[in-house]
Amino acid sequence: MPINKAEKPDKPESCDNVKVVVRCRPLNEREKATGYKMAVNVDEMRGTITVHKTDSSNEPPKTFTFDTVFGPESKQLDVYNLTARPIIDSVLEGYNGTIFAYGQTGTGKTFTMEGVRAVPELRGIIPNSFAHIFGHIAKAEGDTRFLVRVSYLEIYNEEVRDLLGKDQTQRLEVKERPDVGVYIKDLSAYVVNNADDMDRIMTLGHKNRSVGATNMNEHSSRSHAIFTITIECSEKGVDGNMHVRMGKLHLVDLAGSERQAKTGATGQRLKEATKINLSLSTLGNVISALVDGKSTHVPYRNSKLTRLLQDSLGGNSKTMMCANIGPADYNYDETISTLRYANRAKNIKNKARINEDPKDALLRQFQKEIEELKKKLEEGEEISGSETSDSEEEDEDDDGEIGEDGEKRKKRRGKAVVIPVSATNLLLSSSWCQKL
Amino acid sequence: MAAAAGGGWAAVREKFRAARTLSAVESRKDPETEPYRSKYSARALLQEVKQLLSAAEEGGEARLLAVRRAVLEYELGVNHTDTEELSAGEEHLQRCTQLLEPHRLSPDCVSLYIQAQNNLGILWSERDEIKTAQTYLESAEALYNQYMKEDGNPPLDPSEHFMAEEEKLTDQERSKRFEKAYTHTLYYLAQVYQHLEMIEKAAQYCHTTLKRQLEYCGYYPVEWALNAATLSQYYLSKQCFMESRHCLAAASVIFSQAEQAPSAEDNETEQDQQDLRQRRAEIARCWIKYCLNLLQSARKLLEDNIGELDPDRQSELKAQRKKEEDEKEKGRKKAVLFGTSDICDSVLAMEEKVSSVYPLDFQEAREIFLVGQNYVQEAKEFFQVDGYVTDHIEIVQDHSALFKVLAFFEEDYERRCKMHKRRIDMLEPIYADLNPQYYLLISRQLQFELADTYYEMMDLKVAIGNRLEELDSHTIKKINSLAQLAIKYYELFLDSLRNPDKVFPEVLEEDVLRPAMVAKFHIARLYGKLITSDSKKQLENMQTSLEYYTFLVDYCKKYPDAVRAVETELELSKEMVGLLPTRMERLRAKLCPFI
């Protein structure tokens, strides 16, 4: 088979990892007034972020490298174009895409994701995505039809809640089906016709997220929220039939960056990842970490999020994580911990590999056959297939089988309108799972 | 004891007790804005107690006072560590151990001393100084062992130093608390070893922790069972089948206790039931892996250089097994045995159900296979395809792998072929229903496995055919159709690598490089195996075969990094690329002898 020239050669590093983007916000007025110093240095050209400790000069600065980094001067539209836009494009083509937002309160996560809606140039990733989607739909021609649906859910304490549902207390189940993949049973979905609709529904979900939470801050810091946009597009194919393709965009607001609040009076640093777990209730995690995942089974340890996003993290979807950090020196520990987390996300790889037996036996046998073949060729003897007489019947049968196979294959292709490429092959490593 | 004699001592005890309650109970209710409010209150109380004790210093008994002060230093040390003031915490804990140093082996001090060292270990681990943490924890471990050897009586619990005589604990309670502190030492050490990447030691300490949880009744059955089942998987990767089986048997026994126990509350929800069923299925899956690994390891030991069962190896291993049976294993077993005698019997009975030694013939292999297959059914009961696609398919893949390894032990080719057919029958329908948009990777795994299985069946049919005088048309048809099916699935796999414009990637990604090359290689070979009496057709097949071999050779020429992934396949492909044209030339000459 000849090698065809690939039209869009993928950058090797963006193929199978999560694309990680870090944005650092500028010092705010209060910080300037208080006299805090910048502890973060962003090199957009090199894609590096350097953090130094301002109080103790003897500690060497720490440098992290990411796919893309944005400094305090960065513009909302640049952030959108360089990060989310390609993902939205692929969703419109019928792939799945996921954007994770990560960062502590006060690091500009909300500004990056939502921004100031009223001011066009200050809009964040979410409103820009909405506009992009409906802009694309408006431009579509001919028989192309779109159906856009949204849903919004929250995972808190390993329980899934429908943020758009009537009954907020209902606990929903994560399920899977061979034809549709992972889904949430009974999750409500709303059809939307324009960006404003989408906006309104998201705002409604936001409100529901805080209802019932005794402490909003504490609650949102420990819960993940997933806003999902499903875009179905039906258009006439070259064969004259209507084809439907479906892409999904998950916008994930990740918990986990919010640590225990700083203690005002004694003003202590935030805890780094504790090296020793005190409670025996975590024994299971310790044991799991010892097991090599290959040819073993490690019992599932609560992670609804991982399960829910398994198609985003497990094969054919484009995934981006946007981590936000604050620039001031008093944020040092938070910043380092966020950057470490983002750094880990960079290395997420898929573990689902082809189980291929090393066929030594087969190869040795083959080797023998080749030797025989060589000998025969040297001896000038001709070699041919076995000579049987009832060739006609056999040929017919052969053709019949091939025909059937061919047809089956066509059918399969017909069903799977979108044949996914291996755009991103990622999966959560165990440490990442725990963290999530 | 001047001050302690009167109401003063009672007040001291009261304050101490209040501090402990604040720290352990009240602090959980602290608001997020003041997470350490109760801890700080507790600290203030402890400081007061310390003041009162110093005032009493004069006439008191020096030893008793020193120990009480050590208890306070300990509590203050833990308090400061909890509130993230590590340096202050360290100072207090160090003062505690200094005060106790001379008496650390006596029953009134040993427990406190061990707990202080535990906390110093934690403190240093938080500073990222894991080696220092290790030193403290190992010395706590050593002290426990020395005390148990030299004395062994249940020692005082630290809190007793601030109790009235009539409140003092029973020996039983003392022992329970002491052992619990030591269990924590071991558990912390397990984590330290894990961080130091001393995996074997870490596993050993996890094992001991589990064992002690069982002995001192400090466990939740379901959680314990799941942990033991997980540990069994560690032993699997180390080929320690006896230990693995022991963990699994204990897991099953403890789990069934949890199932049988009349549920504490009758209002057990549907969800709880569901969770319990899931856990049971998880343990079943661990058992499946046990059976599978045991069979696969045995195959590795038994196979000759063309992958067939080697009878010499077989009799050698059988003789060896007889010799070893008695000696080694019993010694090894003692060290890791779980549980008190009542549990022990059930665990042993559970172990009886499946062997932990390598099966050396079909009969032995079959018994293990059947156990594995039962667990497959059990696991599938919960992990049904509708609802749990990924898990379900993983289980089916294991089932298929069980058949595959069993086939190795089967001598009869026809029966072996039937076993592979069983694999096809379970994999094909699952594959057909799967939407590759959401299950791309699983789809690829299934495509590859189906292709390999058809290939294997074809090989077997060829071997069966070779034993016949003459290939009959039925066998030929069978061989050809199996080969075509194998080709079909390899092609489907290769198609899955194409981009949306249906173009095959120019550069193969690292994770699919070898599978893709192997698929091409196998297709090449399969075209070479197709049987036809039509020479023209044969030429065509050889041409196709050549093209696929050429792909490998050309690709590796272009991307030399790919060579190490397919070294042998590349060698063979090169040879074929050299030989096939000559062969085709001859065939053509035979077709048109006059040209």
Coordinates of C-alpha atoms in Angstrom, one line a residue, chain B residues 7-516:
Chain B
G7 CA -8.7 20.2 93.5
G8 CA -5.8 21.5 91.4
W9 CA -5.1 18.1 89.9
A10 CA -8.8 17.6 89.1
A11 CA -8.8 21.0 87.3
V12 CA -5.6 20.0 85.4
R13 CA -7.2 16.8 84.2
E14 CA -10.4 18.6 83.2
K15 CA -8.4 21.2 81.1
F16 CA -6.4 18.4 79.5
R17 CA -9.5 16.5 78.6
A18 CA -11.2 19.6 77.2
A19 CA -8.2 20.3 75.1
R20 CA -8.3 16.8 73.6
T21 CA -12.0 17.1 72.8
L22 CA -11.5 20.5 71.2
S23 CA -8.7 19.1 69.1
A24 CA -10.3 15.9 68.0
V25 CA -14.1 16.6 67.9
E26 CA -14.8 20.3 67.9
S27 CA -12.2 21.1 65.3
R28 CA -14.1 19.3 62.6
K29 CA -16.9 21.8 62.9
D30 CA -14.7 24.8 62.5
P31 CA -15.8 27.2 59.8
E32 CA -13.7 27.5 56.6
T33 CA -12.7 31.0 57.5
E34 CA -11.2 29.9 60.8
P35 CA -10.2 26.3 60.1
Y36 CA -8.0 26.0 63.2
R37 CA -10.1 27.9 65.7
S38 CA -10.6 24.8 68.0
K39 CA -7.0 23.8 67.6
Y40 CA -5.9 27.2 68.8
S41 CA -8.3 27.0 71.8
A42 CA -6.9 23.6 72.5
R43 CA -3.4 24.9 72.4
A44 CA -4.2 27.7 74.8
L45 CA -5.6 25.1 77.3
L46 CA -2.6 22.9 76.9
Q47 CA -0.3 25.9 77.7
E48 CA -2.4 26.5 80.8
V49 CA -2.0 22.9 81.9
K50 CA 1.8 23.3 81.3
Q51 CA 1.8 26.4 83.6
L52 CA 0.0 24.6 86.3
L53 CA 2.4 21.6 86.1
S54 CA 5.5 23.8 86.4
A55 CA 4.0 25.5 89.5
A56 CA 3.7 22.0 91.0
E57 CA 7.2 21.1 90.1
E58 CA 8.6 21.7 93.5
G59 CA 7.5 18.8 95.6
G60 CA 6.4 16.4 92.9
E61 CA 7.9 13.1 92.0
A62 CA 10.4 13.9 89.2
R63 CA 9.7 10.9 87.0
L64 CA 6.0 11.3 87.1
L65 CA 6.3 15.0 86.3
A66 CA 8.7 14.4 83.5
V67 CA 6.3 12.0 81.9
R68 CA 3.3 14.4 82.3
R69 CA 5.3 17.2 80.7
A70 CA 6.3 14.9 77.9
V71 CA 2.6 14.1 77.3
L72 CA 2.0 17.9 77.1
E73 CA 4.9 18.4 74.8
Y74 CA 3.6 15.7 72.6
E75 CA 0.1 17.2 72.4
L76 CA 1.5 20.6 71.7
G77 CA 3.8 19.2 69.1
V78 CA 0.9 17.5 67.3
N79 CA -1.2 20.6 67.7
H80 CA 1.4 22.8 66.0
T81 CA 2.0 20.3 63.2
D82 CA -1.8 20.2 62.6
T83 CA -1.9 23.9 62.3
E84 CA 1.0 23.9 59.8
E85 CA 3.6 25.3 62.2
L86 CA 6.2 22.6 61.6
S87 CA 9.2 24.2 63.4
A88 CA 7.3 24.7 66.6
G89 CA 5.8 21.3 66.3
E90 CA 9.2 19.7 65.9
E91 CA 10.6 21.5 69.0
H92 CA 7.7 20.2 71.1
L93 CA 8.0 16.7 69.8
Q94 CA 11.8 16.7 70.3
R95 CA 11.4 17.9 73.9
C96 CA 8.9 15.1 74.4
T97 CA 11.3 12.4 73.3
Q98 CA 14.2 14.0 75.3
L99 CA 12.1 13.8 78.4
L100 CA 11.2 10.2 77.8
E101 CA 14.6 9.0 76.5
P102 CA 15.8 7.4 79.7
H103 CA 12.5 5.6 80.3
R104 CA 11.4 4.9 76.8
L105 CA 11.3 1.1 77.4
S106 CA 9.1 1.3 80.4
P107 CA 5.3 0.6 80.2
D108 CA 4.4 4.2 81.2
C109 CA 6.4 5.7 78.4
V110 CA 6.8 3.4 75.5
S111 CA 3.5 4.1 73.8
L112 CA 4.0 7.9 74.0
Y113 CA 7.5 7.6 72.7
I114 CA 6.4 5.6 69.7
Q115 CA 3.6 8.1 68.9
A116 CA 6.0 11.0 69.2
Q117 CA 8.3 9.3 66.7
N118 CA 5.4 8.6 64.4
N119 CA 4.6 12.3 64.4
L120 CA 8.1 13.3 63.8
G121 CA 8.1 11.0 60.8
I122 CA 5.0 12.7 59.4
L123 CA 6.5 16.1 60.1
W124 CA 9.6 15.4 58.2
S125 CA 7.7 13.8 55.3
E126 CA 5.8 17.1 55.0
R127 CA 9.1 18.8 54.6
D128 CA 9.9 16.5 51.8
E129 CA 12.7 14.9 53.9
I130 CA 11.5 11.4 53.4
K131 CA 14.8 9.8 54.6
T132 CA 14.6 11.6 57.9
A133 CA 11.0 10.5 58.2
Q134 CA 12.2 6.9 57.6
T135 CA 14.7 7.1 60.5
Y136 CA 12.1 8.2 63.0
L137 CA 9.6 5.6 61.9
E138 CA 12.1 2.8 61.8
S139 CA 13.3 3.6 65.2
A140 CA 9.6 3.5 66.4
E141 CA 9.3 0.1 64.9
A142 CA 12.5 -1.1 66.5
L143 CA 11.3 0.2 69.9
Y144 CA 8.0 -1.6 69.6
N145 CA 9.8 -4.9 68.9
Q146 CA 12.3 -4.4 71.7
Y147 CA 9.6 -3.6 74.2
M148 CA 7.5 -6.6 73.2
K149 CA 10.5 -8.8 73.5
E150 CA 11.6 -7.5 76.9
D151 CA 8.4 -6.7 78.6
G152 CA 5.3 -7.2 76.5
N153 CA 2.7 -6.1 79.0
P154 CA 0.1 -3.8 77.8
P155 CA 1.6 -0.3 78.3
L156 CA -0.1 2.8 79.5
D157 CA -1.9 5.0 77.0
P158 CA -0.5 8.5 77.1
S159 CA -3.9 10.0 78.0
E160 CA -3.8 8.0 81.2
H161 CA -1.2 10.3 82.7
F162 CA -4.0 12.8 83.0
M163 CA -6.6 10.5 84.4
A164 CA -7.8 9.8 87.9
E165 CA -6.9 6.4 89.3
E166 CA -10.4 5.1 88.9
E167 CA -10.6 6.1 85.2
K168 CA -7.5 4.1 84.2
L169 CA -7.9 1.8 81.3
T170 CA -8.2 -1.9 81.3
D171 CA -5.3 -4.0 80.0
Q172 CA -7.3 -4.9 77.0
E173 CA -8.0 -1.3 76.1
R174 CA -4.4 -0.4 76.7
S175 CA -3.2 -3.1 74.4
K176 CA -5.7 -2.1 71.7
R177 CA -4.5 1.5 71.7
F178 CA -0.8 0.5 71.8
E179 CA -1.2 -1.9 68.9
K180 CA -3.1 0.7 67.0
A181 CA -0.3 3.2 67.3
Y182 CA 2.1 0.6 66.1
T183 CA -0.1 -0.3 63.1
H184 CA 0.1 3.4 62.2
T185 CA 3.9 3.2 62.4
L186 CA 3.8 0.3 59.9
Y187 CA 1.4 2.1 57.6
Y188 CA 3.5 5.2 57.6
L189 CA 6.5 3.1 56.9
A190 CA 4.7 1.5 54.0
Q191 CA 4.2 5.0 52.5
V192 CA 7.8 6.0 53.1
Y193 CA 9.1 2.9 51.3
Q194 CA 6.7 3.6 48.5
H195 CA 8.0 7.1 48.1
L196 CA 11.5 5.8 48.2
E197 CA 10.5 3.3 45.5
M198 CA 11.2 0.3 47.7
I199 CA 8.1 -1.3 46.3
E200 CA 8.6 -4.7 47.7
K201 CA 9.1 -3.4 51.2
A202 CA 6.1 -1.1 50.8
A203 CA 3.9 -4.0 49.8
Q204 CA 5.2 -6.1 52.7
Y205 CA 4.2 -3.3 55.1
C206 CA 0.9 -2.9 53.5
H207 CA 0.3 -6.6 54.0
T208 CA 1.3 -6.4 57.6
T209 CA -1.0 -3.4 58.1
L210 CA -3.9 -5.4 56.6
K211 CA -3.1 -8.3 58.8
R212 CA -3.0 -6.2 61.9
Q213 CA -6.3 -4.5 61.0
L214 CA -7.8 -8.0 61.0
E215 CA -6.2 -9.1 64.2
Y216 CA -7.2 -6.0 66.1
C217 CA -10.6 -5.7 64.5
G218 CA -9.9 -2.2 63.2
Y219 CA -11.4 -2.5 59.8
Y220 CA -14.5 -2.1 57.6
P221 CA -15.1 -5.5 55.9
V222 CA -15.9 -4.3 52.5
E223 CA -13.0 -1.8 52.4
W224 CA -10.6 -4.4 53.8
A225 CA -11.7 -7.0 51.3
L226 CA -11.1 -4.6 48.4
N227 CA -7.7 -3.7 49.8
A228 CA -6.7 -7.3 50.1
A229 CA -7.9 -8.0 46.6
T230 CA -5.9 -5.1 45.3
L231 CA -2.8 -6.3 47.1
S232 CA -3.3 -9.7 45.4
Q233 CA -2.7 -7.9 42.2
Y234 CA 0.6 -6.6 43.4
Y235 CA 1.7 -10.2 44.1
L236 CA 0.5 -11.3 40.7
S237 CA 2.9 -8.9 39.0
K238 CA 5.6 -10.4 41.1
Q239 CA 4.6 -14.0 40.2
C240 CA 3.9 -14.7 43.9
F241 CA 0.8 -16.8 43.3
M242 CA 0.5 -18.3 46.7
E243 CA 0.5 -14.9 48.4
S244 CA -1.9 -13.6 45.7
R245 CA -4.3 -16.4 46.3
H246 CA -4.1 -15.9 50.0
C247 CA -5.1 -12.3 49.7
L248 CA -7.9 -13.1 47.4
A249 CA -9.2 -15.9 49.5
A250 CA -9.2 -13.6 52.6
A251 CA -10.8 -10.9 50.5
S252 CA -13.7 -13.2 49.5
V253 CA -14.1 -14.5 53.1
I254 CA -14.2 -11.1 54.7
F255 CA -16.4 -9.8 52.0
S256 CA -19.0 -12.5 52.4
Q257 CA -19.0 -11.7 56.1
A258 CA -20.0 -8.2 55.2
E259 CA -22.7 -9.5 52.9
Q260 CA -24.1 -11.9 55.5
A261 CA -24.0 -9.5 58.4
P262 CA -27.5 -8.3 59.1
S263 CA -27.3 -4.8 57.8
A264 CA -26.8 -2.4 60.7
E265 CA -29.8 -0.4 59.6
D266 CA -32.7 -1.7 57.7
N267 CA -32.9 1.4 55.6
E268 CA -30.1 0.2 53.5
T269 CA -30.7 1.9 50.2
E270 CA -30.8 0.5 46.7
Q271 CA -27.6 2.4 46.1
D272 CA -25.8 0.6 48.9
Q273 CA -26.9 -2.8 47.5
Q274 CA -25.7 -1.7 44.1
D275 CA -22.3 -0.7 45.6
L276 CA -22.0 -4.0 47.4
R277 CA -22.7 -5.9 44.2
Q278 CA -20.1 -3.8 42.4
R279 CA -17.5 -4.5 45.0
R280 CA -18.2 -8.2 44.7
A281 CA -17.7 -8.0 41.0
E282 CA -14.5 -6.2 41.5
I283 CA -13.1 -8.9 43.6
A284 CA -14.3 -11.5 41.0
R285 CA -12.3 -9.5 38.4
C286 CA -9.2 -9.8 40.6
W287 CA -9.7 -13.5 40.7
I288 CA -10.0 -13.7 36.9
K289 CA -6.6 -12.0 36.7
Y290 CA -5.2 -14.5 39.1
C291 CA -6.3 -17.5 37.1
L292 CA -5.2 -15.8 33.9
N293 CA -1.7 -14.9 35.1
L294 CA -1.2 -18.3 36.7
L295 CA -2.0 -20.0 33.4
Q296 CA 0.0 -17.6 31.3
S297 CA 3.0 -17.9 33.5
A298 CA 2.8 -21.7 33.3
R299 CA 2.6 -21.5 29.5
K300 CA 5.8 -19.4 29.5
L301 CA 7.6 -22.1 31.5
L302 CA 6.3 -24.9 29.3
E303 CA 6.6 -23.6 25.8
D304 CA 9.3 -24.7 23.4
N305 CA 10.8 -22.4 20.9
I306 CA 7.9 -22.6 18.5
G307 CA 5.3 -22.0 21.2
E308 CA 4.2 -25.5 21.6
L309 CA 4.1 -27.5 24.9
D310 CA 7.5 -29.0 25.5
P311 CA 7.1 -32.5 26.9
D312 CA 10.6 -32.6 28.3
R313 CA 10.1 -29.3 30.2
Q314 CA 6.8 -30.7 31.4
S315 CA 8.2 -33.9 33.0
E316 CA 11.1 -32.0 34.4
L317 CA 8.8 -29.5 36.1
K318 CA 6.6 -32.2 37.4
A319 CA 9.5 -33.9 39.0
Q320 CA 10.7 -30.7 40.4
R321 CA 7.3 -29.8 41.8
K322 CA 7.2 -33.0 43.9
K323 CA 10.4 -32.2 45.6
E324 CA 9.6 -28.6 46.4
E325 CA 6.1 -29.1 47.6
D326 CA 6.8 -29.7 51.2
E327 CA 9.8 -27.6 52.0
K328 CA 9.7 -24.1 50.8
E329 CA 6.1 -23.1 50.6
K330 CA 5.1 -23.8 54.1
G331 CA 7.8 -21.5 55.4
R332 CA 6.9 -18.8 53.1
K333 CA 3.3 -19.1 54.0
K334 CA 3.6 -18.6 57.7
A335 CA 4.9 -15.1 57.3
V336 CA 1.9 -13.8 55.4
L337 CA -1.0 -15.7 56.9
F338 CA -4.0 -13.5 57.6
G339 CA -6.3 -13.6 60.5
T340 CA -7.3 -15.3 63.6
S341 CA -8.1 -19.0 63.7
D342 CA -11.8 -18.7 62.9
I343 CA -11.2 -16.7 59.8
C344 CA -8.2 -18.8 58.9
D345 CA -10.2 -21.9 58.4
S346 CA -12.6 -20.2 56.0
V347 CA -9.7 -18.7 54.1
L348 CA -7.9 -22.1 53.8
A349 CA -11.1 -23.6 52.6
M350 CA -11.4 -20.9 50.0
E351 CA -7.9 -21.5 48.9
E352 CA -8.6 -25.2 48.4
K353 CA -10.8 -24.3 45.5
V354 CA -8.0 -23.3 43.2
S355 CA -4.4 -24.2 42.9
S356 CA -1.5 -21.8 43.4
V357 CA 1.1 -23.8 41.6
Y358 CA 1.7 -23.8 37.9
P359 CA -0.5 -26.1 36.0
L360 CA 1.6 -28.5 34.0
D361 CA -1.0 -30.4 31.9
F362 CA -4.4 -29.8 30.3
Q363 CA -6.3 -31.3 33.3
E364 CA -4.7 -28.9 35.8
A365 CA -5.0 -26.0 33.4
R366 CA -8.6 -26.7 32.8
E367 CA -9.4 -26.6 36.5
I368 CA -7.9 -23.2 36.9
F369 CA -9.6 -22.1 33.7
L370 CA -13.0 -23.2 35.0
V371 CA -12.5 -21.2 38.2
G372 CA -11.6 -18.2 36.1
Q373 CA -14.6 -18.7 33.9
N374 CA -16.9 -18.8 36.9
Y375 CA -15.6 -15.5 38.0
V376 CA -16.1 -14.2 34.5
Q377 CA -19.8 -15.0 34.8
E378 CA -19.9 -13.5 38.3
A379 CA -18.2 -10.3 37.2
K380 CA -20.4 -10.0 34.0
E381 CA -23.5 -10.2 36.1
F382 CA -22.8 -6.8 37.5
F383 CA -20.8 -5.4 34.6
Q384 CA -23.3 -5.8 31.9
V385 CA -22.7 -4.4 28.5
D386 CA -25.7 -2.1 28.8
G387 CA -24.4 0.4 31.4
Y388 CA -20.8 -0.7 31.7
V389 CA -19.4 -1.1 28.2
T390 CA -15.8 -0.6 29.0
D391 CA -15.7 -2.9 32.0
H392 CA -17.8 -5.5 30.3
I393 CA -15.5 -5.7 27.3
E394 CA -12.4 -5.9 29.5
I395 CA -14.0 -8.9 31.2
V396 CA -14.8 -10.5 27.9
Q397 CA -11.3 -9.9 26.7
D398 CA -10.1 -11.7 29.8
H399 CA -12.4 -14.5 29.1
S400 CA -11.0 -14.7 25.6
A401 CA -7.5 -14.7 27.0
L402 CA -8.5 -17.6 29.3
F403 CA -9.6 -19.7 26.3
K404 CA -6.4 -18.7 24.4
V405 CA -4.1 -19.9 27.1
L406 CA -6.2 -23.0 27.7
A407 CA -5.8 -23.9 24.0
F408 CA -2.0 -24.0 24.6
F409 CA -2.5 -27.0 26.9
E410 CA -4.8 -28.7 24.5
E411 CA -3.1 -31.3 22.3
D412 CA -5.8 -31.9 19.8
Y413 CA -5.8 -29.3 17.0
E414 CA -9.4 -29.6 16.2
R415 CA -10.4 -29.0 19.8
R416 CA -7.9 -26.2 20.0
C417 CA -9.4 -24.6 17.0
K418 CA -12.8 -24.8 18.6
M419 CA -11.5 -22.9 21.6
H420 CA -10.4 -20.1 19.4
K421 CA -13.8 -20.2 17.7
R422 CA -15.3 -19.5 21.1
R423 CA -13.1 -16.4 21.3
I424 CA -14.4 -15.3 18.0
D425 CA -18.0 -15.9 19.0
M426 CA -17.6 -13.7 22.1
L427 CA -15.6 -10.9 20.6
E428 CA -17.2 -10.5 17.2
P429 CA -20.7 -9.4 18.3
I430 CA -19.3 -7.0 20.9
Y431 CA -17.1 -5.5 18.2
A432 CA -20.0 -5.1 15.8
D433 CA -22.1 -3.2 18.3
L434 CA -19.4 -0.8 19.3
N435 CA -19.4 2.8 18.0
P436 CA -15.8 3.5 17.3
Q437 CA -16.4 7.3 17.7
Y438 CA -16.6 6.7 21.5
Y439 CA -14.6 3.5 21.8
L440 CA -11.8 3.9 19.3
L441 CA -9.2 2.3 21.4
I442 CA -11.2 -0.7 22.4
S443 CA -12.4 -1.1 18.9
R444 CA -8.8 -1.3 17.8
Q445 CA -7.9 -3.8 20.4
L446 CA -10.8 -6.0 19.3
Q447 CA -10.0 -5.7 15.6
F448 CA -6.5 -6.8 16.4
E449 CA -7.5 -9.6 18.6
L450 CA -10.1 -10.9 16.1
A451 CA -7.5 -10.8 13.4
D452 CA -4.9 -12.6 15.5
T453 CA -7.5 -15.2 16.4
Y454 CA -8.5 -15.9 12.8
Y455 CA -4.9 -16.1 11.9
E456 CA -4.3 -18.6 14.7
M457 CA -7.2 -20.7 13.5
M458 CA -6.0 -20.6 10.0
D459 CA -2.6 -21.8 11.1
L460 CA -4.2 -24.7 13.0
K461 CA -6.2 -25.6 9.9
V462 CA -3.1 -25.6 7.9
A463 CA -1.4 -27.9 10.4
I464 CA -4.4 -30.2 10.4
G465 CA -4.3 -30.2 6.6
N466 CA -0.6 -31.0 6.5
R467 CA -1.3 -34.2 8.3
L468 CA -3.6 -35.3 5.6
E469 CA -2.5 -37.1 2.5
E470 CA -4.0 -34.5 0.3
L471 CA -5.7 -31.2 1.1
D472 CA -9.4 -31.6 0.4
S473 CA -11.4 -28.8 -1.0
H474 CA -13.3 -28.3 2.2
T475 CA -10.1 -27.7 4.2
I476 CA -8.8 -25.4 1.5
K477 CA -12.0 -23.3 1.6
K478 CA -11.8 -23.2 5.4
I479 CA -8.2 -22.0 5.3
N480 CA -8.8 -19.4 2.7
S481 CA -11.9 -18.0 4.4
L482 CA -10.1 -17.8 7.8
A483 CA -7.2 -16.0 6.1
Q484 CA -9.6 -13.6 4.5
L485 CA -11.2 -12.9 7.8
A486 CA -7.9 -12.3 9.5
I487 CA -7.0 -9.9 6.6
K488 CA -10.3 -8.2 7.0
Y489 CA -9.8 -7.4 10.6
Y490 CA -6.2 -6.3 10.2
E491 CA -7.4 -4.0 7.5
L492 CA -10.1 -2.6 9.7
F493 CA -7.5 -1.9 12.3
L494 CA -5.3 -0.1 9.7
D495 CA -8.3 1.8 8.5
S496 CA -9.0 3.1 12.0
L497 CA -5.6 4.9 11.8
R498 CA -6.7 6.9 8.8
N499 CA -7.5 10.6 9.2
P500 CA -11.0 12.0 8.4
D501 CA -10.0 12.3 4.8
K502 CA -9.3 8.6 4.8
V503 CA -5.6 9.1 4.4
F504 CA -3.2 6.7 6.0
P505 CA -0.8 8.7 8.3
E506 CA 2.6 9.2 6.9
V507 CA 4.1 8.9 10.3
L508 CA 2.7 6.4 12.7
E509 CA 2.4 7.5 16.3
E510 CA 4.5 5.7 18.8
D511 CA 1.6 3.8 20.5
V512 CA 0.3 2.3 17.2
L513 CA 3.6 1.9 15.4
R514 CA 4.2 -1.7 16.3
P515 CA 0.6 -2.9 15.9
A516 CA 0.3 -1.2 12.5

